[in-house]
Amino acid sequence: LPVLFTASAGETYDSGAAGYGLYSSLAALGAVIGSLLSTMRRTVRVRSLVFTVIVYGLVTAFAGVAPWYPLFLGALIGIGLSRVMFGASAESLTQLSTNMSIRGRVMSIYIMVMVGGQALGGVLMGWIAEHLGATIAFAVAGLMPALAGVTVAIILARRHQLRIRFSLHPRRLVRIVQI
């Protein structure tokens, strides 16, 4: 995200250092909201992990193509919120599904992959933003996790471990259910 924010502050919105600070602050505000929402969950399920990674990806991709600056700023709050919700779900599931005798080693590898992945992703996103533009970089950064989430949802659905129900209920248009 810092690379994407820098590209947006410099190229897309020409907001400079003040814009970068604003973007980081809005993502942090979303992260605080996401952490508070995470504390309200009583259970962690694969469906919540799949849902939050899809939402994170779609909100990130939307931020790149947002046609109006206030929509972009709102999307940054959504990015922070969904990123923390996904991170909390992923880490909780990893810890809870690991044998206690090797949990420390598994979490060390998990953290190494997360931190190393962000470092490698920063270089890749920087190259994409420089050569193809910030809009394409946001789209790639968003559509890849969304595609991964949809792929996992399809695999789980085909194994009959996940069902997707479409409802006409006004509050829940799509409901993902783990069996």
PDB file of N, CA, C and O in Angstrom, residues 81-145:
ATOM      1  N   LEU A  81      -9.864  -1.334   6.603  1.00  0.00           N
ATOM      2  CA  LEU A  81     -10.817  -2.167   7.344  1.00  0.00           C
ATOM      3  C   LEU A  81     -10.741  -3.619   6.885  1.00  0.00           C
ATOM      4  O   LEU A  81     -10.560  -4.530   7.699  1.00  0.00           O
ATOM      5  N   SER A  82     -10.860  -3.847   5.596  1.00  0.00           N
ATOM      6  CA  SER A  82     -10.888  -5.233   5.097  1.00  0.00           C
ATOM      7  C   SER A  82      -9.533  -5.910   5.227  1.00  0.00           C
ATOM      8  O   SER A  82      -9.459  -7.125   5.444  1.00  0.00           O
ATOM      9  N   ARG A  83      -8.462  -5.145   5.149  1.00  0.00           N
ATOM     10  CA  ARG A  83      -7.131  -5.741   5.297  1.00  0.00           C
ATOM     11  C   ARG A  83      -6.928  -6.275   6.708  1.00  0.00           C
ATOM     12  O   ARG A  83      -6.388  -7.365   6.896  1.00  0.00           O
ATOM     13  N   VAL A  84      -7.344  -5.503   7.709  1.00  0.00           N
ATOM     14  CA  VAL A  84      -7.202  -5.964   9.089  1.00  0.00           C
ATOM     15  C   VAL A  84      -8.146  -7.127   9.376  1.00  0.00           C
ATOM     16  O   VAL A  84      -7.762  -8.098  10.048  1.00  0.00           O
ATOM     17  N   MET A  85      -9.364  -7.066   8.856  1.00  0.00           N
ATOM     18  CA  MET A  85     -10.303  -8.181   9.056  1.00  0.00           C
ATOM     19  C   MET A  85      -9.739  -9.463   8.454  1.00  0.00           C
ATOM     20  O   MET A  85      -9.808 -10.529   9.063  1.00  0.00           O
ATOM     21  N   PHE A  86      -9.168  -9.359   7.245  1.00  0.00           N
ATOM     22  CA  PHE A  86      -8.563 -10.520   6.613  1.00  0.00           C
ATOM     23  C   PHE A  86      -7.355 -11.001   7.414  1.00  0.00           C
ATOM     24  O   PHE A  86      -7.215 -12.192   7.681  1.00  0.00           O
ATOM     25  N   GLY A  87      -6.482 -10.083   7.803  1.00  0.00           N
ATOM     26  CA  GLY A  87      -5.275 -10.460   8.542  1.00  0.00           C
ATOM     27  C   GLY A  87      -5.607 -11.145   9.862  1.00  0.00           C
ATOM     28  O   GLY A  87      -4.979 -12.150  10.226  1.00  0.00           O
ATOM     29  N   ALA A  88      -6.583 -10.625  10.579  1.00  0.00           N
ATOM     30  CA  ALA A  88      -6.975 -11.228  11.857  1.00  0.00           C
ATOM     31  C   ALA A  88      -7.554 -12.622  11.642  1.00  0.00           C
ATOM     32  O   ALA A  88      -7.248 -13.556  12.391  1.00  0.00           O
ATOM     33  N   SER A  89      -8.371 -12.778  10.597  1.00  0.00           N
ATOM     34  CA  SER A  89      -8.944 -14.093  10.298  1.00  0.00           C
ATOM     35  C   SER A  89      -7.865 -15.090   9.894  1.00  0.00           C
ATOM     36  O   SER A  89      -7.850 -16.233  10.371  1.00  0.00           O
ATOM     37  N   ALA A  90      -6.964 -14.670   9.027  1.00  0.00           N
ATOM     38  CA  ALA A  90      -5.916 -15.577   8.532  1.00  0.00           C
ATOM     39  C   ALA A  90      -4.991 -16.014   9.655  1.00  0.00           C
ATOM     40  O   ALA A  90      -4.669 -17.200   9.784  1.00  0.00           O
ATOM     41  N   GLU A  91      -4.573 -15.069  10.475  1.00  0.00           N
ATOM     42  CA  GLU A  91      -3.659 -15.426  11.560  1.00  0.00           C
ATOM     43  C   GLU A  91      -4.351 -16.298  12.602  1.00  0.00           C
ATOM     44  O   GLU A  91      -3.770 -17.272  13.088  1.00  0.00           O
ATOM     45  N   SER A  92      -5.593 -15.986  12.926  1.00  0.00           N
ATOM     46  CA  SER A  92      -6.337 -16.795  13.896  1.00  0.00           C
ATOM     47  C   SER A  92      -6.534 -18.215  13.391  1.00  0.00           C
ATOM     48  O   SER A  92      -6.310 -19.183  14.130  1.00  0.00           O
ATOM     49  N   LEU A  93      -6.950 -18.347  12.130  1.00  0.00           N
ATOM     50  CA  LEU A  93      -7.142 -19.687  11.577  1.00  0.00           C
ATOM     51  C   LEU A  93      -5.840 -20.472  11.536  1.00  0.00           C
ATOM     52  O   LEU A  93      -5.824 -21.668  11.819  1.00  0.00           O
ATOM     53  N   THR A  94      -4.758 -19.807  11.185  1.00  0.00           N
ATOM     54  CA  THR A  94      -3.462 -20.484  11.145  1.00  0.00           C
ATOM     55  C   THR A  94      -3.073 -20.972  12.531  1.00  0.00           C
ATOM     56  O   THR A  94      -2.655 -22.120  12.703  1.00  0.00           O
ATOM     57  N   GLN A  95      -3.229 -20.129  13.533  1.00  0.00           N
ATOM     58  CA  GLN A  95      -2.860 -20.530  14.885  1.00  0.00           C
ATOM     59  C   GLN A  95      -3.771 -21.615  15.440  1.00  0.00           C
ATOM     60  O   GLN A  95      -3.301 -22.582  16.048  1.00  0.00           O
ATOM     61  N   LEU A  96      -5.071 -21.464  15.218  1.00  0.00           N
ATOM     62  CA  LEU A  96      -6.020 -22.409  15.798  1.00  0.00           C
ATOM     63  C   LEU A  96      -6.009 -23.770  15.118  1.00  0.00           C
ATOM     64  O   LEU A  96      -6.399 -24.767  15.720  1.00  0.00           O
ATOM     65  N   SER A  97      -5.566 -23.828  13.869  1.00  0.00           N
ATOM     66  CA  SER A  97      -5.571 -25.111  13.165  1.00  0.00           C
ATOM     67  C   SER A  97      -4.206 -25.795  13.190  1.00  0.00           C
ATOM     68  O   SER A  97      -4.023 -26.818  12.543  1.00  0.00           O
ATOM     69  N   THR A  98      -3.261 -25.255  13.952  1.00  0.00           N
ATOM     70  CA  THR A  98      -1.915 -25.812  14.025  1.00  0.00           C
ATOM     71  C   THR A  98      -1.734 -26.542  15.344  1.00  0.00           C
ATOM     72  O   THR A  98      -2.167 -26.075  16.395  1.00  0.00           O
ATOM     73  N   ASN A  99      -1.070 -27.679  15.278  1.00  0.00           N
ATOM     74  CA  ASN A  99      -0.733 -28.444  16.478  1.00  0.00           C
ATOM     75  C   ASN A  99       0.097 -27.572  17.412  1.00  0.00           C
ATOM     76  O   ASN A  99       1.033 -26.912  16.983  1.00  0.00           O
ATOM     77  N   MET A 100      -0.222 -27.610  18.690  1.00  0.00           N
ATOM     78  CA  MET A 100       0.466 -26.747  19.654  1.00  0.00           C
ATOM     79  C   MET A 100       1.968 -26.978  19.691  1.00  0.00           C
ATOM     80  O   MET A 100       2.735 -26.050  19.944  1.00  0.00           O
ATOM     81  N   SER A 101       2.405 -28.189  19.442  1.00  0.00           N
ATOM     82  CA  SER A 101       3.833 -28.488  19.553  1.00  0.00           C
ATOM     83  C   SER A 101       4.666 -27.828  18.455  1.00  0.00           C
ATOM     84  O   SER A 101       5.869 -27.649  18.625  1.00  0.00           O
ATOM     85  N   ILE A 102       4.042 -27.456  17.336  1.00  0.00           N
ATOM     86  CA  ILE A 102       4.796 -26.806  16.256  1.00  0.00           C
ATOM     87  C   ILE A 102       4.235 -25.427  15.908  1.00  0.00           C
ATOM     88  O   ILE A 102       4.634 -24.828  14.915  1.00  0.00           O
ATOM     89  N   ARG A 103       3.335 -24.916  16.716  1.00  0.00           N
ATOM     90  CA  ARG A 103       2.675 -23.642  16.421  1.00  0.00           C
ATOM     91  C   ARG A 103       3.672 -22.497  16.245  1.00  0.00           C
ATOM     92  O   ARG A 103       3.542 -21.684  15.343  1.00  0.00           O
ATOM     93  N   GLY A 104       4.680 -22.421  17.084  1.00  0.00           N
ATOM     94  CA  GLY A 104       5.672 -21.352  16.979  1.00  0.00           C
ATOM     95  C   GLY A 104       6.421 -21.392  15.661  1.00  0.00           C
ATOM     96  O   GLY A 104       6.649 -20.363  15.026  1.00  0.00           O
ATOM     97  N   ARG A 105       6.794 -22.584  15.232  1.00  0.00           N
ATOM     98  CA  ARG A 105       7.503 -22.716  13.956  1.00  0.00           C
ATOM     99  C   ARG A 105       6.600 -22.372  12.780  1.00  0.00           C
ATOM    100  O   ARG A 105       7.016 -21.700  11.841  1.00  0.00           O
ATOM    101  N   VAL A 106       5.353 -22.812  12.839  1.00  0.00           N
ATOM    102  CA  VAL A 106       4.409 -22.502  11.765  1.00  0.00           C
ATOM    103  C   VAL A 106       4.175 -20.999  11.689  1.00  0.00           C
ATOM    104  O   VAL A 106       4.166 -20.411  10.604  1.00  0.00           O
ATOM    105  N   MET A 107       4.001 -20.356  12.827  1.00  0.00           N
ATOM    106  CA  MET A 107       3.775 -18.909  12.824  1.00  0.00           C
ATOM    107  C   MET A 107       5.018 -18.148  12.370  1.00  0.00           C
ATOM    108  O   MET A 107       4.901 -17.095  11.734  1.00  0.00           O
ATOM    109  N   SER A 108       6.204 -18.676  12.648  1.00  0.00           N
ATOM    110  CA  SER A 108       7.426 -18.039  12.135  1.00  0.00           C
ATOM    111  C   SER A 108       7.444 -18.054  10.617  1.00  0.00           C
ATOM    112  O   SER A 108       7.777 -17.051   9.976  1.00  0.00           O
ATOM    113  N   ILE A 109       7.078 -19.176  10.035  1.00  0.00           N
ATOM    114  CA  ILE A 109       7.019 -19.273   8.575  1.00  0.00           C
ATOM    115  C   ILE A 109       5.918 -18.370   8.033  1.00  0.00           C
ATOM    116  O   ILE A 109       6.092 -17.682   7.032  1.00  0.00           O
ATOM    117  N   TYR A 110       4.774 -18.351   8.712  1.00  0.00           N
ATOM    118  CA  TYR A 110       3.659 -17.499   8.306  1.00  0.00           C
ATOM    119  C   TYR A 110       4.089 -16.031   8.266  1.00  0.00           C
ATOM    120  O   TYR A 110       3.857 -15.328   7.284  1.00  0.00           O
ATOM    121  N   ILE A 111       4.734 -15.568   9.328  1.00  0.00           N
ATOM    122  CA  ILE A 111       5.182 -14.178   9.401  1.00  0.00           C
ATOM    123  C   ILE A 111       6.243 -13.901   8.340  1.00  0.00           C
ATOM    124  O   ILE A 111       6.230 -12.845   7.693  1.00  0.00           O
ATOM    125  N   MET A 112       7.152 -14.853   8.123  1.00  0.00           N
ATOM    126  CA  MET A 112       8.178 -14.670   7.105  1.00  0.00           C
ATOM    127  C   MET A 112       7.547 -14.508   5.722  1.00  0.00           C
ATOM    128  O   MET A 112       7.941 -13.641   4.940  1.00  0.00           O
ATOM    129  N   VAL A 113       6.547 -15.317   5.416  1.00  0.00           N
ATOM    130  CA  VAL A 113       5.869 -15.223   4.126  1.00  0.00           C
ATOM    131  C   VAL A 113       5.123 -13.895   4.018  1.00  0.00           C
ATOM    132  O   VAL A 113       5.175 -13.223   2.976  1.00  0.00           O
ATOM    133  N   MET A 114       4.453 -13.475   5.071  1.00  0.00           N
ATOM    134  CA  MET A 114       3.704 -12.217   5.036  1.00  0.00           C
ATOM    135  C   MET A 114       4.637 -11.019   4.851  1.00  0.00           C
ATOM    136  O   MET A 114       4.396 -10.166   4.005  1.00  0.00           O
ATOM    137  N   VAL A 115       5.691 -10.945   5.645  1.00  0.00           N
ATOM    138  CA  VAL A 115       6.611  -9.811   5.564  1.00  0.00           C
ATOM    139  C   VAL A 115       7.401  -9.852   4.255  1.00  0.00           C
ATOM    140  O   VAL A 115       7.540  -8.841   3.567  1.00  0.00           O
ATOM    141  N   GLY A 116       7.899 -11.026   3.901  1.00  0.00           N
ATOM    142  CA  GLY A 116       8.635 -11.169   2.643  1.00  0.00           C
ATOM    143  C   GLY A 116       7.754 -10.920   1.438  1.00  0.00           C
ATOM    144  O   GLY A 116       8.181 -10.311   0.449  1.00  0.00           O
ATOM    145  N   GLY A 117       6.512 -11.348   1.505  1.00  0.00           N
ATOM    146  CA  GLY A 117       5.573 -11.119   0.416  1.00  0.00           C
ATOM    147  C   GLY A 117       5.285  -9.643   0.223  1.00  0.00           C
ATOM    148  O   GLY A 117       5.172  -9.159  -0.905  1.00  0.00           O
ATOM    149  N   GLN A 118       5.171  -8.906   1.327  1.00  0.00           N
ATOM    150  CA  GLN A 118       4.950  -7.465   1.224  1.00  0.00           C
ATOM    151  C   GLN A 118       6.169  -6.774   0.622  1.00  0.00           C
ATOM    152  O   GLN A 118       6.032  -5.854  -0.184  1.00  0.00           O
ATOM    153  N   ALA A 119       7.362  -7.210   1.002  1.00  0.00           N
ATOM    154  CA  ALA A 119       8.578  -6.602   0.455  1.00  0.00           C
ATOM    155  C   ALA A 119       8.680  -6.863  -1.047  1.00  0.00           C
ATOM    156  O   ALA A 119       8.961  -5.955  -1.836  1.00  0.00           O
ATOM    157  N   LEU A 120       8.438  -8.083  -1.447  1.00  0.00           N
ATOM    158  CA  LEU A 120       8.478  -8.429  -2.871  1.00  0.00           C
ATOM    159  C   LEU A 120       7.343  -7.732  -3.624  1.00  0.00           C
ATOM    160  O   LEU A 120       7.541  -7.216  -4.725  1.00  0.00           O
ATOM    161  N   GLY A 121       6.169  -7.690  -3.021  1.00  0.00           N
ATOM    162  CA  GLY A 121       5.028  -7.018  -3.638  1.00  0.00           C
ATOM    163  C   GLY A 121       5.264  -5.527  -3.819  1.00  0.00           C
ATOM    164  O   GLY A 121       4.817  -4.934  -4.808  1.00  0.00           O
ATOM    165  N   GLY A 122       5.981  -4.907  -2.883  1.00  0.00           N
ATOM    166  CA  GLY A 122       6.285  -3.487  -3.003  1.00  0.00           C
ATOM    167  C   GLY A 122       7.133  -3.188  -4.225  1.00  0.00           C
ATOM    168  O   GLY A 122       6.886  -2.229  -4.959  1.00  0.00           O
ATOM    169  N   VAL A 123       8.124  -4.036  -4.472  1.00  0.00           N
ATOM    170  CA  VAL A 123       8.974  -3.861  -5.658  1.00  0.00           C
ATOM    171  C   VAL A 123       8.151  -4.060  -6.928  1.00  0.00           C
ATOM    172  O   VAL A 123       8.232  -3.268  -7.875  1.00  0.00           O
ATOM    173  N   LEU A 124       7.332  -5.100  -6.938  1.00  0.00           N
ATOM    174  CA  LEU A 124       6.502  -5.394  -8.108  1.00  0.00           C
ATOM    175  C   LEU A 124       5.483  -4.273  -8.361  1.00  0.00           C
ATOM    176  O   LEU A 124       5.320  -3.811  -9.493  1.00  0.00           O
ATOM    177  N   MET A 125       4.810  -3.827  -7.312  1.00  0.00           N
ATOM    178  CA  MET A 125       3.826  -2.748  -7.466  1.00  0.00           C
ATOM    179  C   MET A 125       4.498  -1.451  -7.886  1.00  0.00           C
ATOM    180  O   MET A 125       3.940  -0.673  -8.659  1.00  0.00           O
ATOM    181  N   GLY A 126       5.702  -1.197  -7.375  1.00  0.00           N
ATOM    182  CA  GLY A 126       6.441  -0.004  -7.780  1.00  0.00           C
ATOM    183  C   GLY A 126       6.765  -0.026  -9.265  1.00  0.00           C
ATOM    184  O   GLY A 126       6.619   0.992  -9.962  1.00  0.00           O
ATOM    185  N   TRP A 127       7.174  -1.175  -9.763  1.00  0.00           N
ATOM    186  CA  TRP A 127       7.487  -1.295 -11.187  1.00  0.00           C
ATOM    187  C   TRP A 127       6.219  -1.098 -12.026  1.00  0.00           C
ATOM    188  O   TRP A 127       6.235  -0.368 -13.020  1.00  0.00           O
ATOM    189  N   ILE A 128       5.132  -1.734 -11.609  1.00  0.00           N
ATOM    190  CA  ILE A 128       3.871  -1.595 -12.350  1.00  0.00           C
ATOM    191  C   ILE A 128       3.397  -0.144 -12.330  1.00  0.00           C
ATOM    192  O   ILE A 128       2.983   0.401 -13.354  1.00  0.00           O
ATOM    193  N   ALA A 129       3.446   0.502 -11.158  1.00  0.00           N
ATOM    194  CA  ALA A 129       2.996   1.892 -11.050  1.00  0.00           C
ATOM    195  C   ALA A 129       3.854   2.816 -11.903  1.00  0.00           C
ATOM    196  O   ALA A 129       3.329   3.741 -12.540  1.00  0.00           O
ATOM    197  N   GLU A 130       5.151   2.573 -11.934  1.00  0.00           N
ATOM    198  CA  GLU A 130       6.040   3.440 -12.714  1.00  0.00           C
ATOM    199  C   GLU A 130       5.841   3.264 -14.215  1.00  0.00           C
ATOM    200  O   GLU A 130       5.825   4.231 -14.970  1.00  0.00           O
ATOM    201  N   HIS A 131       5.669   2.030 -14.649  1.00  0.00           N
ATOM    202  CA  HIS A 131       5.604   1.766 -16.088  1.00  0.00           C
ATOM    203  C   HIS A 131       4.186   1.734 -16.661  1.00  0.00           C
ATOM    204  O   HIS A 131       3.993   2.046 -17.835  1.00  0.00           O
ATOM    205  N   LEU A 132       3.210   1.351 -15.846  1.00  0.00           N
ATOM    206  CA  LEU A 132       1.839   1.218 -16.351  1.00  0.00           C
ATOM    207  C   LEU A 132       0.866   2.193 -15.706  1.00  0.00           C
ATOM    208  O   LEU A 132      -0.280   2.303 -16.150  1.00  0.00           O
ATOM    209  N   GLY A 133       1.277   2.829 -14.613  1.00  0.00           N
ATOM    210  CA  GLY A 133       0.432   3.801 -13.945  1.00  0.00           C
ATOM    211  C   GLY A 133      -0.168   3.272 -12.647  1.00  0.00           C
ATOM    212  O   GLY A 133      -0.275   2.066 -12.427  1.00  0.00           O
ATOM    213  N   ALA A 134      -0.555   4.214 -11.795  1.00  0.00           N
ATOM    214  CA  ALA A 134      -1.111   3.872 -10.482  1.00  0.00           C
ATOM    215  C   ALA A 134      -2.442   3.138 -10.597  1.00  0.00           C
ATOM    216  O   ALA A 134      -2.741   2.245  -9.799  1.00  0.00           O
ATOM    217  N   THR A 135      -3.238   3.490 -11.593  1.00  0.00           N
ATOM    218  CA  THR A 135      -4.538   2.830 -11.767  1.00  0.00           C
ATOM    219  C   THR A 135      -4.366   1.341 -12.023  1.00  0.00           C
ATOM    220  O   THR A 135      -5.041   0.514 -11.396  1.00  0.00           O
ATOM    221  N   ILE A 136      -3.449   0.985 -12.896  1.00  0.00           N
ATOM    222  CA  ILE A 136      -3.190  -0.432 -13.189  1.00  0.00           C
ATOM    223  C   ILE A 136      -2.596  -1.118 -11.967  1.00  0.00           C
ATOM    224  O   ILE A 136      -2.944  -2.262 -11.662  1.00  0.00           O
ATOM    225  N   ALA A 137      -1.718  -0.423 -11.243  1.00  0.00           N
ATOM    226  CA  ALA A 137      -1.122  -1.018 -10.046  1.00  0.00           C
ATOM    227  C   ALA A 137      -2.188  -1.330  -8.997  1.00  0.00           C
ATOM    228  O   ALA A 137      -2.183  -2.409  -8.395  1.00  0.00           O
ATOM    229  N   PHE A 138      -3.118  -0.398  -8.775  1.00  0.00           N
ATOM    230  CA  PHE A 138      -4.222  -0.656  -7.846  1.00  0.00           C
ATOM    231  C   PHE A 138      -5.071  -1.833  -8.343  1.00  0.00           C
ATOM    232  O   PHE A 138      -5.494  -2.680  -7.551  1.00  0.00           O
ATOM    233  N   ALA A 139      -5.341  -1.881  -9.633  1.00  0.00           N
ATOM    234  CA  ALA A 139      -6.162  -2.972 -10.187  1.00  0.00           C
ATOM    235  C   ALA A 139      -5.487  -4.322  -9.977  1.00  0.00           C
ATOM    236  O   ALA A 139      -6.131  -5.282  -9.548  1.00  0.00           O
ATOM    237  N   VAL A 140      -4.188  -4.391 -10.238  1.00  0.00           N
ATOM    238  CA  VAL A 140      -3.460  -5.653 -10.040  1.00  0.00           C
ATOM    239  C   VAL A 140      -3.433  -6.015  -8.561  1.00  0.00           C
ATOM    240  O   VAL A 140      -3.682  -7.168  -8.184  1.00  0.00           O
ATOM    241  N   ALA A 141      -3.138  -5.022  -7.709  1.00  0.00           N
ATOM    242  CA  ALA A 141      -3.073  -5.270  -6.266  1.00  0.00           C
ATOM    243  C   ALA A 141      -4.419  -5.691  -5.696  1.00  0.00           C
ATOM    244  O   ALA A 141      -4.475  -6.366  -4.668  1.00  0.00           O
ATOM    245  N   GLY A 142      -5.503  -5.322  -6.334  1.00  0.00           N
ATOM    246  CA  GLY A 142      -6.822  -5.700  -5.848  1.00  0.00           C
ATOM    247  C   GLY A 142      -7.375  -6.958  -6.483  1.00  0.00           C
ATOM    248  O   GLY A 142      -7.946  -7.813  -5.811  1.00  0.00           O
ATOM    249  N   LEU A 143      -7.200  -7.077  -7.784  1.00  0.00           N
ATOM    250  CA  LEU A 143      -7.810  -8.212  -8.475  1.00  0.00           C
ATOM    251  C   LEU A 143      -7.112  -9.540  -8.168  1.00  0.00           C
ATOM    252  O   LEU A 143      -7.761 -10.590  -8.197  1.00  0.00           O
ATOM    253  N   MET A 144      -5.824  -9.510  -7.846  1.00  0.00           N
ATOM    254  CA  MET A 144      -5.130 -10.762  -7.524  1.00  0.00           C
ATOM    255  C   MET A 144      -5.680 -11.415  -6.248  1.00  0.00           C
ATOM    256  O   MET A 144      -6.015 -12.593  -6.252  1.00  0.00           O
ATOM    257  N   PRO A 145      -5.790 -10.683  -5.117  1.00  0.00           N
ATOM    258  CA  PRO A 145      -6.383 -11.329  -3.939  1.00  0.00           C
ATOM    259  C   PRO A 145      -7.858 -11.685  -4.136  1.00  0.00           C
ATOM    260  O   PRO A 145      -8.326 -12.706  -3.626  1.00  0.00           O
TER     261      PRO A 145
END
